[in-house]
Amino acid sequence: MAERDTRTVRVKNRAPAPIQISAEQLLREANERQEPGAIAPKQRIEDFEELSEYRGRKRKEFEETIRRTRSNVRAWCKYANWEASQGEYARSRSVFERALDVDPQDRSIWLSYTEAELKARNIAHARNLFDRAVTLLPRVDQLWYKYVYLEELLGNIAGARQVFERWMAWEPNEKAWSAYIKLEMRYQEAERASALYERLVSCHPDPKQWVKWAKFEEDRSRLDRAREIYQMALEFFGEEEEQLEKAQGIYASFAKFEVRHKEYDRARVIYKYALQRLPRSKTASLYGAYTTFEKQFGDRSGIESTVLGKRRIQYEEELQHEPRNYDTWFDYSRLEEDAYIASLDSGEAGDPDRVREIYERAIAQMPPSQEKRHWRRYIFLFINYALFEETRTKDLDRAKDVYDAALKLIPHKKFTFAKIWLLYAYFHLRRLDIAAARKVLGASIGLCPKAKLFSGYIELEIRLCEFDRCRKLYQQFLAFDPTLASAWIKFTELERGLGDEERARAIYELAVDQTSLDMPELLWKSYIDFEYDEEQWDLARRLYERLLEKASHVKVWVSFAQFEATVGRAIAAEVQPEEVEEPTEEAREAIDAGLIRARQVFERGYADLKRKELKEERVVLVEAWRTMEETIGDAEGLAKVDAHKHRTVKKRRKVDEDGTMEEYYDIIFADDEAQANPASFKLLQAAHAWAQKKAAAAAAAQAAAAGAA
């Protein structure tokens, strides 16, 4: 006998196969390759013995299933329905009852049980089951619906009604009541249906149920009864705000009901009654319905009032999201003011309390912090409120209270608003209470001095012609802030207006001696203009000289030169007789003297700017000089100006140590070139003269040729 090979078999290649096949792929391929029309084989039972064997096997399977998963309701129902399909109704009931012992609260068991009895036409059994089910599970609406449907299907309307009554005792939802009402209407029992609606609104007093009841009566053409139902609904909800908000739909339906029956006055009264009592921010839909109604059946005033109400709702909604949106408060208050004015214009008694309510609500929304930028818009609410009380309602005491409240709220130690102080003062002035106006402005200056307050107070005293008070106020003003050039200038204008030139000149001297001014150039110009108007030419020249010592700016040099030229023309106008058109010798001498002095100023200015190496300023001065020579000068003067003409050239320069170059434009003056390189300048000047001469000869030849032609 051959010996057995006991060697262990070893797998030489453990690498994965290039193609992996899963069980899912095998099943999918088997399904795809199945022949079309192939069906599972049916089991045929030939005799009673095979049937008994089949039933026994199935029962054993079902029993094993429910033993393993006793709480599996689907398994119980499947078992019982299989017994019923075999005609074993007693066994089927037994299985269902066993299932109910496991879970009597499961609705699916009851539904399957009753369906099996109904399929077997066991009506009595089905009724008993429904009766047991609704007794045990009265809150399962599906059981009640099927129970009622069974009784109605059998024609037992009284029984169906009895089932409904049992159901209604549990106060189910609105759908159950609607089903009961539809049952009565299918059999023309309108009175019973009306009584059911009454019971429904007692059980579920929702607005939509009241509306359904009223429409039901309207469809029966019982209009008085429908009206009575709407009134009952409104009485039920009462006058509380929360209840009124719920009753919006009732008001709208009631008004539409009246419109359908052409009772337009009734509908309008209903809309207005609702809108007066309901909160404005929550009646957008009702306002929309009212607007549509007025557009269809109302007049112009009615349409305007509805549009007004709609805009009120929009503003209320915006303010709910952002109560400190002062722009919205402005628009809202303006809307109410316009409505109040329109009512007065139409001869009606306006209601200012509505406008006041809006303003009071608006000023109650104080800014979140004591920063002036947050208060700028807010303070205008007080101003508009006070102006409304003064100009529209003529209630001056209220306007005064508004101003006082505003001034108490403003944190004057941090900031103030001159506008409201001045408006308050002029308010007292309009009441002819000058002492109160002065008291207000004096308090403002003492509490929070400000340039606008001083200026406003001084303007008030000027209007009252109290000039001594104005002088005292200007002294306080300048003591408060001596750097304001405008204040010094206005002080001198006051003295000039009063004819006291010496006092004005003294004020100017005090002003120019100040170490710091916000705009000194305006003050010096005003001082010089003052001396010019007084024809004090020497004093004006001294002022220019003093100003040049402080700031030798190109504008000062140009203004000084123009002043000298103007002085010459002014002196010439004084000595020139009016009846003589041509300038006299004396007038010509005055003009020439002024022109000479102006040229001297220009030359001094040019030399000073050249010494300071201010090229752009020299260009400005030369251009102003040229303009003067072209206007009132002569050829000799223009030649002097041309000696200082300039040109712009492009140059290059190093930017850093690496040798980086940049281009820039430089201004080169003719006198600078002549001073730096006299020989080349003379050659260049001769070339330029030759070019000009040649151009003039060519122009003359061209003109002669044109004349000969």
XYZ file of C-alpha atoms in Angstrom:
709
model
C 0.000 0.000 0.000
C 1.386 3.384 -0.931
C 2.341 5.724 1.796
C 0.180 8.846 2.335
C 1.740 12.239 1.592
C 1.458 14.191 4.829
C 3.213 17.317 3.611
C 1.363 20.587 4.284
C -0.038 22.349 1.217
C 1.330 25.901 1.020
C -0.161 28.787 -0.917
C 2.576 30.169 -3.069
C 0.836 33.411 -4.225
C -0.895 35.426 -1.523
C -1.424 38.547 -3.655
C -5.043 39.716 -4.170
C -6.738 38.728 -7.381
C -6.743 41.427 -10.043
C -10.545 41.304 -10.227
C -12.471 41.315 -6.964
C -16.005 39.867 -6.957
C -18.423 40.703 -4.131
C -21.629 39.014 -3.081
C -23.577 42.116 -4.110
C -22.170 41.864 -7.622
C -23.125 38.205 -7.844
C -26.710 38.943 -6.832
C -26.982 41.867 -9.254
C -25.701 39.767 -12.170
C -28.107 36.981 -11.286
C -30.985 39.459 -11.330
C -29.868 40.997 -14.617
C -29.477 37.617 -16.322
C -32.852 36.343 -15.205
C -35.040 35.405 -18.121
C -37.984 37.706 -18.757
C -41.346 36.342 -17.647
C -39.794 33.951 -15.158
C -41.852 33.684 -11.947
C -41.390 31.764 -8.776
C -42.972 28.330 -8.857
C -46.374 28.008 -7.235
C -47.097 25.333 -4.732
C -50.085 23.238 -5.671
C -52.019 21.440 -2.983
C -53.664 18.287 -4.224
C -55.633 16.974 -1.230
C -56.807 17.832 2.267
C -53.829 16.093 3.849
C -51.376 18.423 2.034
C -53.524 21.406 2.995
C -53.432 20.414 6.652
C -49.699 19.956 6.440
C -49.310 23.394 4.785
C -51.496 25.098 7.380
C -49.688 23.422 10.218
C -46.328 24.485 8.856
C -47.444 28.106 8.369
C -49.006 28.277 11.816
C -45.801 26.933 13.309
C -43.826 29.621 11.457
C -46.168 32.375 12.652
C -46.126 31.100 16.201
C -42.343 30.996 16.173
C -42.236 34.540 14.847
C -44.567 36.023 17.453
C -42.841 34.043 20.154
C -39.489 35.594 19.222
C -40.892 39.134 18.729
C -44.010 39.305 20.821
C -44.369 43.066 20.442
C -44.189 42.952 16.628
C -47.699 44.144 15.730
C -47.222 43.553 12.013
C -46.463 39.876 12.679
C -49.690 39.472 14.697
C -51.782 41.201 12.035
C -50.185 39.158 9.273
C -50.916 35.951 11.211
C -54.556 36.879 11.860
C -55.177 38.017 8.269
C -53.673 34.749 6.992
C -56.096 32.772 9.163
C -58.953 34.869 7.809
C -57.784 34.195 4.252
C -57.981 30.474 5.035
C -61.579 30.902 6.216
C -60.594 30.222 9.802
C -62.422 33.257 11.272
C -62.498 31.860 14.751
C -58.734 31.353 14.686
C -58.283 34.823 13.168
C -60.330 36.428 15.972
C -58.337 34.437 18.499
C -55.063 35.783 17.090
C -56.388 39.355 17.066
C -57.587 39.031 20.630
C -54.187 37.673 21.679
C -52.586 40.648 19.939
C -54.896 43.040 21.818
C -53.878 41.385 25.046
C -50.272 42.256 24.150
C -50.944 45.922 23.216
C -54.561 47.087 23.455
C -53.559 50.731 22.732
C -52.225 50.043 19.222
C -54.642 51.470 16.690
C -53.249 49.409 13.809
C -54.475 46.160 15.490
C -57.986 47.544 15.842
C -58.036 48.827 12.281
C -56.782 45.516 10.884
C -59.248 43.574 13.079
C -62.269 45.607 11.938
C -61.165 45.471 8.301
C -60.928 41.674 8.477
C -64.469 41.451 9.914
C -65.829 43.799 7.272
C -64.218 41.766 4.489
C -65.949 38.704 5.901
C -69.219 40.746 6.032
C -69.476 40.250 9.764
C -71.196 43.626 10.384
C -72.254 42.895 13.932
C -68.743 41.836 14.876
C -67.339 44.985 13.207
C -69.780 47.211 15.128
C -68.844 45.575 18.364
C -65.162 46.033 17.564
C -65.621 49.726 16.702
C -67.598 50.217 19.877
C -64.824 48.617 21.929
C -62.131 50.550 20.060
C -63.655 54.032 20.488
C -64.388 53.280 24.116
C -60.781 52.318 24.734
C -59.191 54.905 22.365
C -61.565 57.898 22.218
C -58.831 60.267 20.975
C -58.039 58.287 17.833
C -60.054 60.091 15.161
C -59.456 57.435 12.517
C -61.495 54.882 14.472
C -64.420 57.281 14.813
C -64.329 58.182 11.110
C -64.427 54.524 10.093
C -67.208 53.799 12.593
C -69.337 56.669 11.253
C -68.611 55.735 7.670
C -69.758 52.170 8.369
C -73.068 53.306 9.833
C -73.716 55.750 7.004
C -72.769 53.147 4.416
C -75.324 50.800 5.944
C -77.942 53.562 5.808
C -78.167 53.782 9.563
C -78.156 57.607 9.747
C -79.559 57.611 13.248
C -76.765 55.254 14.322
C -74.172 57.467 12.610
C -75.624 60.498 14.386
C -75.474 58.602 17.659
C -71.804 57.760 17.051
C -71.091 61.403 16.274
C -72.772 62.477 19.491
C -70.587 60.075 21.452
C -67.574 61.516 19.631
C -68.553 65.142 20.191
C -68.787 64.490 23.915
C -65.003 64.205 23.869
C -64.710 67.694 22.230
C -62.587 66.668 19.247
C -60.934 69.058 16.775
C -62.680 71.225 14.193
C -62.443 68.594 11.448
C -64.603 66.186 13.440
C -67.274 68.836 13.931
C -67.090 69.704 10.231
C -67.600 66.021 9.357
C -70.725 65.890 11.571
C -72.052 69.100 9.972
C -71.438 67.739 6.466
C -73.348 64.577 7.409
C -76.371 66.641 8.402
C -76.141 68.746 5.251
C -75.988 65.643 3.050
C -79.403 64.729 4.390
C -80.806 68.300 4.280
C -80.805 68.785 8.038
C -79.877 72.490 8.003
C -81.310 73.270 11.425
C -79.333 70.447 12.970
C -76.206 71.769 11.200
C -76.846 75.285 12.541
C -77.169 73.887 16.049
C -73.909 72.004 15.545
C -72.162 75.250 14.526
C -73.384 76.819 17.744
C -71.952 73.918 19.730
C -68.716 74.132 17.678
C -68.056 77.796 18.534
C -68.726 76.975 22.168
C -66.128 74.201 22.037
C -63.638 75.918 19.720
C -64.260 79.697 19.823
C -61.769 80.515 17.087
C -62.545 83.437 14.764
C -62.589 81.184 11.701
C -65.326 79.010 13.252
C -67.523 82.049 13.857
C -66.924 83.137 10.261
C -67.820 79.664 8.953
C -71.056 79.716 10.925
C -71.971 83.177 9.609
C -71.223 82.159 6.014
C -73.322 79.024 6.504
C -76.279 81.166 7.514
C -75.556 83.588 4.662
C -75.652 80.741 2.167
C -79.096 79.848 3.559
C -80.142 83.498 2.851
C -80.631 84.153 6.551
C -78.866 87.525 6.563
C -80.223 88.728 9.895
C -79.049 85.534 11.547
C -75.582 85.919 9.962
C -75.403 89.516 11.218
C -76.435 88.349 14.653
C -73.667 85.722 14.620
C -71.029 88.335 13.747
C -72.267 90.545 16.580
C -72.213 87.610 18.989
C -68.616 86.899 17.959
C -67.520 90.497 18.546
C -69.205 90.544 21.951
C -67.496 87.262 22.811
C -64.001 88.608 22.062
C -64.643 91.872 23.898
C -62.533 95.052 23.930
C -59.200 93.800 25.252
C -56.248 94.415 22.934
C -55.179 90.791 22.758
C -58.714 89.600 22.000
C -59.244 92.373 19.459
C -56.121 91.281 17.636
C -57.539 87.759 17.361
C -60.846 89.124 16.046
C -59.333 90.884 13.014
C -60.613 88.196 10.693
C -64.142 88.564 12.081
C -64.144 92.325 11.452
C -62.866 91.824 7.913
C -65.397 89.069 7.142
C -68.233 91.092 8.685
C -67.349 94.114 6.525
C -67.073 91.998 3.377
C -70.431 90.414 4.197
C -72.029 93.873 4.285
C -70.286 94.824 1.044
C -71.631 91.709 -0.694
C -75.137 92.798 0.242
C -74.488 96.444 -0.746
C -74.577 97.803 2.807
C -71.591 100.091 2.253
C -72.243 102.417 5.186
C -72.409 99.458 7.542
C -69.128 98.115 6.137
C -67.413 101.490 6.556
C -68.533 101.744 10.173
C -67.201 98.240 10.866
C -63.820 99.014 9.327
C -63.455 102.290 11.219
C -64.587 100.742 14.492
C -61.982 97.997 14.153
C -59.144 100.275 13.087
C -59.776 102.684 15.960
C -59.476 99.939 18.544
C -56.894 97.616 17.082
C -53.154 98.409 17.495
C -51.834 100.105 14.354
C -48.777 97.915 14.053
C -50.845 94.730 13.750
C -53.599 95.689 11.330
C -51.805 95.747 7.987
C -54.156 93.241 6.352
C -57.249 95.006 7.701
C -55.973 98.359 6.436
C -55.345 96.778 3.063
C -58.921 95.518 2.910
C -60.239 98.914 3.988
C -58.135 100.667 1.355
C -59.507 98.404 -1.353
C -63.040 99.034 -0.102
C -62.637 102.826 -0.158
C -61.105 102.742 -3.637
C -64.146 100.831 -4.900
C -66.991 102.470 -3.000
C -65.616 105.511 -1.126
C -64.934 109.172 -1.864
C -61.676 111.087 -1.942
C -61.557 111.838 1.788
C -62.129 108.199 2.628
C -59.323 107.077 0.338
C -56.949 109.639 1.856
C -57.772 108.503 5.384
C -57.128 104.862 4.498
C -53.812 105.683 2.836
C -52.916 107.671 5.942
C -53.689 104.677 8.128
C -51.626 102.388 5.943
C -48.604 104.656 6.195
C -49.026 104.760 9.956
C -48.764 100.986 10.044
C -45.581 101.075 7.961
C -43.975 103.587 10.310
C -44.993 101.560 13.356
C -43.418 98.436 11.878
C -40.175 100.289 11.156
C -40.064 101.683 14.682
C -40.588 98.258 16.181
C -37.365 97.109 14.522
C -35.386 100.298 15.275
C -37.016 102.585 17.894
C -34.136 105.122 17.688
C -34.485 105.687 13.954
C -35.062 109.447 14.241
C -35.603 109.880 10.500
C -38.648 107.618 10.764
C -39.906 109.657 13.715
C -39.521 112.826 11.637
C -41.543 111.331 8.781
C -44.160 109.967 11.165
C -44.620 113.268 12.989
C -44.772 115.164 9.694
C -47.455 112.760 8.493
C -49.568 113.415 11.596
C -49.016 117.169 11.347
C -50.137 117.197 7.715
C -53.230 115.177 8.646
C -54.003 117.640 11.447
C -53.592 120.651 9.142
C -55.725 119.010 6.450
C -58.511 118.393 8.959
C -58.400 122.063 10.008
C -58.479 123.226 6.391
C -61.543 121.072 5.722
C -63.407 122.709 8.608
C -63.196 119.738 10.954
C -61.976 119.815 14.541
C -58.449 118.455 14.333
C -56.948 116.218 16.979
C -53.565 117.610 18.094
C -53.253 114.913 20.745
C -52.336 112.348 18.081
C -49.427 114.566 16.949
C -48.391 115.145 20.547
C -48.458 111.422 21.218
C -46.025 110.789 18.359
C -43.675 113.544 19.543
C -43.794 112.303 23.144
C -42.991 108.767 22.033
C -40.169 110.093 19.843
C -38.449 112.214 22.506
C -38.705 109.294 24.930
C -36.154 107.460 22.738
C -33.030 109.129 24.106
C -29.647 108.537 22.418
C -27.650 105.608 23.777
C -24.623 107.676 24.846
C -23.564 111.249 25.596
C -21.822 111.775 22.269
C -22.866 114.765 20.245
C -23.101 112.840 16.988
C -25.883 110.730 18.516
C -27.817 113.836 19.634
C -27.723 115.885 16.438
C -30.885 114.379 14.948
C -32.582 113.771 18.279
C -32.602 117.421 19.331
C -34.549 118.414 16.207
C -37.497 116.372 17.495
C -37.822 118.871 20.357
C -37.454 121.780 17.954
C -40.181 120.483 15.639
C -42.402 119.707 18.627
C -42.043 123.223 20.026
C -42.662 124.834 16.627
C -45.786 122.706 16.194
C -47.179 123.853 19.523
C -46.329 127.475 18.773
C -47.411 127.769 15.147
C -50.182 125.171 14.805
C -51.928 124.785 18.141
C -50.969 128.292 19.414
C -50.294 126.747 22.805
C -47.340 128.870 23.916
C -47.132 127.389 27.397
C -46.715 123.902 25.943
C -44.041 125.179 23.561
C -42.184 126.717 26.505
C -42.379 123.405 28.385
C -40.924 121.583 25.382
C -37.954 123.972 25.190
C -37.366 123.658 28.938
C -37.468 119.859 28.740
C -34.949 119.842 25.907
C -32.520 122.132 27.730
C -32.744 119.954 30.847
C -31.853 116.823 28.894
C -28.812 118.150 27.028
C -25.538 117.485 28.913
C -24.237 121.064 28.600
C -20.974 120.297 30.401
C -19.977 118.030 27.509
C -21.661 119.727 24.550
C -24.575 121.946 23.689
C -26.638 123.091 20.704
C -26.648 126.811 19.981
C -29.648 126.439 17.702
C -32.090 125.459 20.413
C -30.881 128.256 22.742
C -31.372 130.839 19.997
C -34.768 129.447 19.000
C -35.884 129.578 22.628
C -34.704 133.180 22.941
C -36.518 134.268 19.765
C -39.597 132.412 21.013
C -39.620 134.715 24.052
C -38.954 137.652 21.779
C -42.058 136.803 19.717
C -43.987 136.817 22.991
C -42.588 140.348 23.586
C -40.717 139.121 26.641
C -37.293 140.646 25.972
C -36.082 140.090 29.521
C -36.765 136.346 29.244
C -34.942 136.186 25.894
C -31.898 137.901 27.382
C -32.062 135.641 30.387
C -32.004 132.540 28.165
C -29.026 133.726 26.130
C -27.188 134.930 29.215
C -27.670 131.519 30.808
C -26.365 129.837 27.657
C -23.205 131.960 27.630
C -22.612 131.392 31.316
C -23.315 127.646 31.165
C -21.702 126.669 27.867
C -20.069 129.608 26.004
C -19.874 129.103 22.276
C -19.115 131.317 19.289
C -22.564 130.797 17.743
C -24.251 131.768 21.011
C -22.266 135.011 21.277
C -22.969 135.840 17.628
C -26.677 135.099 18.004
C -26.951 137.160 21.199
C -25.137 140.103 19.590
C -27.368 139.925 16.515
C -30.418 140.025 18.778
C -29.144 143.134 20.565
C -28.304 144.798 17.237
C -31.909 144.266 16.118
C -33.016 145.847 19.371
C -30.534 148.715 18.790
C -28.874 148.100 22.149
C -25.344 148.938 20.993
C -23.812 149.339 24.447
C -24.921 145.802 25.229
C -23.359 144.700 21.921
C -20.005 146.237 22.931
C -20.078 144.413 26.265
C -20.982 141.148 24.555
C -18.136 141.570 22.046
C -15.731 142.153 24.908
C -16.926 138.939 26.591
C -16.788 137.136 23.263
C -13.168 138.151 22.572
C -12.171 137.402 26.142
C -13.622 133.930 25.647
C -11.773 133.316 22.368
C -9.367 136.044 21.155
C -8.196 133.904 18.226
C -11.381 134.401 16.190
C -10.551 136.862 13.435
C -14.188 136.989 12.331
C -15.238 138.233 15.784
C -12.689 141.077 15.676
C -13.845 142.033 12.182
C -17.524 142.103 13.158
C -16.689 144.201 16.221
C -14.967 146.770 14.022
C -17.871 146.687 11.553
C -20.198 147.532 14.420
C -18.066 150.532 15.391
C -17.783 151.653 11.786
C -21.524 151.393 11.435
C -21.877 153.619 14.484
C -19.431 156.132 12.935
C -16.656 155.698 15.500
C -13.603 155.148 13.265
C -11.087 155.743 16.027
C -12.606 153.010 18.175
C -12.642 150.681 15.147
C -8.963 151.457 14.465
C -8.102 150.749 18.084
C -9.899 147.396 17.904
C -7.953 146.533 14.743
C -4.707 147.341 16.512
C -5.635 145.081 19.398
C -6.521 142.341 16.944
C -3.317 142.419 14.887
C -1.283 142.363 18.090
C -2.702 138.974 19.033
C -0.119 136.224 19.049
C -2.413 133.649 17.436
C -5.369 134.061 15.103
C -7.306 131.434 13.171
C -7.338 133.491 9.937
C -4.948 136.449 10.245
C -4.999 137.170 6.511
C -8.702 138.079 6.697
C -8.088 140.433 9.593
C -5.217 142.247 7.844
C -7.227 142.516 4.649
C -10.167 143.941 6.560
C -7.892 146.444 8.332
C -6.306 147.557 5.064
C -9.693 147.821 3.361
C -10.882 149.926 6.274
C -8.005 152.393 5.847
C -8.544 152.386 2.083
C -12.229 153.217 2.509
C -11.244 156.021 4.874
C -8.731 157.220 2.208
C -5.891 156.966 4.693
C -3.325 155.898 2.085
C -0.283 156.333 4.265
C -1.773 154.316 7.081
C -2.656 151.562 4.627
C 0.944 151.547 3.310
C 2.257 151.259 6.843
C -0.065 148.296 7.378
C 1.321 146.608 4.273
C 4.853 147.216 5.499
C 4.002 145.772 8.920
C 2.350 142.785 7.286
C 5.416 142.190 5.081
C 7.582 142.143 8.141
C 5.447 139.324 9.548
C 4.773 137.367 6.353
C 6.340 138.355 3.024
C 4.033 136.166 0.980
C 3.637 136.619 -2.764
C -0.058 137.435 -2.318
C 0.876 140.284 0.008
C 3.351 141.721 -2.514
C 0.821 141.491 -5.344
C -1.925 143.042 -3.214
C 0.427 145.837 -2.120
C 1.360 146.646 -5.716
C -2.260 146.574 -6.858
C -3.133 148.836 -3.942
C -0.563 151.419 -5.106
C -1.906 151.335 -8.647
C -5.470 151.638 -7.354
C -4.549 154.568 -5.110
C -3.124 156.400 -8.116
C -6.344 155.917 -10.055
C -8.427 156.933 -7.024
C -6.458 160.210 -6.604
C -6.776 160.852 -10.323
C -10.554 160.387 -10.103
C -10.696 162.988 -7.317
C -8.756 165.638 -9.230
C -10.323 164.885 -12.614
C -13.293 167.189 -13.399
C -16.457 165.266 -14.283
C -17.179 167.283 -17.434
C -13.709 166.547 -18.920
C -13.382 163.176 -20.619
C -9.639 163.133 -21.290
C -7.402 162.842 -18.177
C -5.867 166.111 -17.123
C -2.172 166.584 -16.503
C -2.716 166.430 -12.742
C -4.716 163.208 -13.069
C -2.085 161.689 -15.367
C 0.620 162.542 -12.838
C -1.349 160.806 -10.075
C -1.788 157.672 -12.214
C 1.891 157.641 -13.161
C 2.918 158.112 -9.523
C 0.758 155.160 -8.505
C 2.166 153.067 -11.345
C 5.744 153.905 -10.305
C 5.061 152.952 -6.710
C 3.421 149.708 -7.864
C 6.485 148.859 -10.008
C 8.736 149.544 -7.054
C 6.672 147.160 -4.927
C 6.850 144.490 -7.617
C 10.624 144.898 -7.890
C 11.015 144.670 -4.112
C 8.815 141.585 -4.032
C 10.710 139.961 -6.899
C 14.029 140.590 -5.190
C 12.739 139.228 -1.885
C 11.318 136.054 -3.455
C 14.497 135.595 -5.487
C 16.562 135.873 -2.343
C 14.387 133.209 -0.723
C 14.648 131.010 -3.900
C 10.853 130.746 -4.298
C 10.543 130.155 -8.027
C 6.833 129.377 -8.298
C 5.963 132.454 -6.237
C 8.185 134.551 -8.535
C 6.205 133.245 -11.513
C 2.935 134.327 -9.886
C 4.328 137.773 -9.113
C 5.699 138.275 -12.639
C 2.363 137.278 -14.189
C 0.511 139.771 -11.975
C 3.100 142.419 -12.877
C 2.644 141.688 -16.597
C -1.138 141.954 -16.266
C -0.808 145.379 -14.634
C 1.603 146.633 -17.317
C -0.668 145.411 -20.091
C -3.637 147.158 -18.473
C -2.279 150.537 -17.402
C 1.468 150.394 -18.214
C 3.601 151.122 -21.267
C 6.210 149.424 -23.487
C 9.045 150.357 -21.178
C 7.292 148.654 -18.270
C 6.640 145.535 -20.344
C 10.312 145.436 -21.287
C 11.236 145.400 -17.606
C 8.833 142.548 -17.026
C 10.289 140.633 -19.981
C 13.687 140.889 -18.324
C 12.254 138.554 -15.684
C 10.602 136.084 -18.044
C 10.992 132.387 -17.361
C 10.899 129.023 -19.086
C 10.324 125.470 -17.887
C 12.898 122.764 -18.636
C 13.033 119.059 -17.901
C 16.007 117.865 -15.836
C 17.275 114.705 -14.199
C 18.598 114.144 -10.702
C 19.716 111.359 -8.451
C 17.205 109.988 -6.016
C 19.416 107.771 -3.846
C 23.011 106.532 -3.527
C 22.387 103.648 -5.950
C 22.322 106.051 -8.836
C 18.562 105.977 -9.444
C 17.558 108.991 -11.539
C 14.261 110.807 -11.801
C 12.967 113.503 -14.089
C 11.609 116.780 -12.798
C 10.657 120.198 -14.153
C 12.624 123.273 -13.211
C 11.857 126.960 -13.750
C 14.701 129.065 -15.160
C 14.487 132.866 -15.140
C 16.261 135.035 -17.668
C 17.965 137.222 -15.073
C 19.266 134.123 -13.275
C 20.837 132.877 -16.500
C 22.360 136.269 -17.253
C 23.873 136.431 -13.814
C 25.245 132.871 -14.000
C 26.666 133.003 -17.571
C 26.687 136.514 -19.097
C 28.408 135.573 -22.436
C 26.099 132.740 -23.380
C 23.117 134.791 -22.268
C 24.052 137.677 -24.572
C 24.517 135.232 -27.471
C 21.175 133.639 -26.750
C 19.548 137.050 -26.487
C 21.010 138.099 -29.860
C 19.795 134.886 -31.483
C 16.363 135.457 -30.071
C 16.310 139.057 -31.401
C 17.453 137.865 -34.847
C 14.689 135.237 -34.898
C 12.103 137.858 -33.991
C 13.401 140.234 -36.668
C 13.311 137.482 -39.292
C 9.787 136.536 -38.376
C 8.687 140.174 -38.620
C 10.300 140.549 -42.084
C 8.577 137.378 -43.327
C 5.242 138.644 -42.067
C 5.748 142.011 -43.803
C 6.670 140.321 -47.101
C 3.592 138.104 -46.890
C 1.407 141.132 -46.253
C 2.912 143.007 -49.233
C 2.344 140.040 -51.525
C -1.230 139.796 -50.403
C -1.721 143.548 -51.097
C -0.244 143.280 -54.597
C -2.553 140.375 -55.403
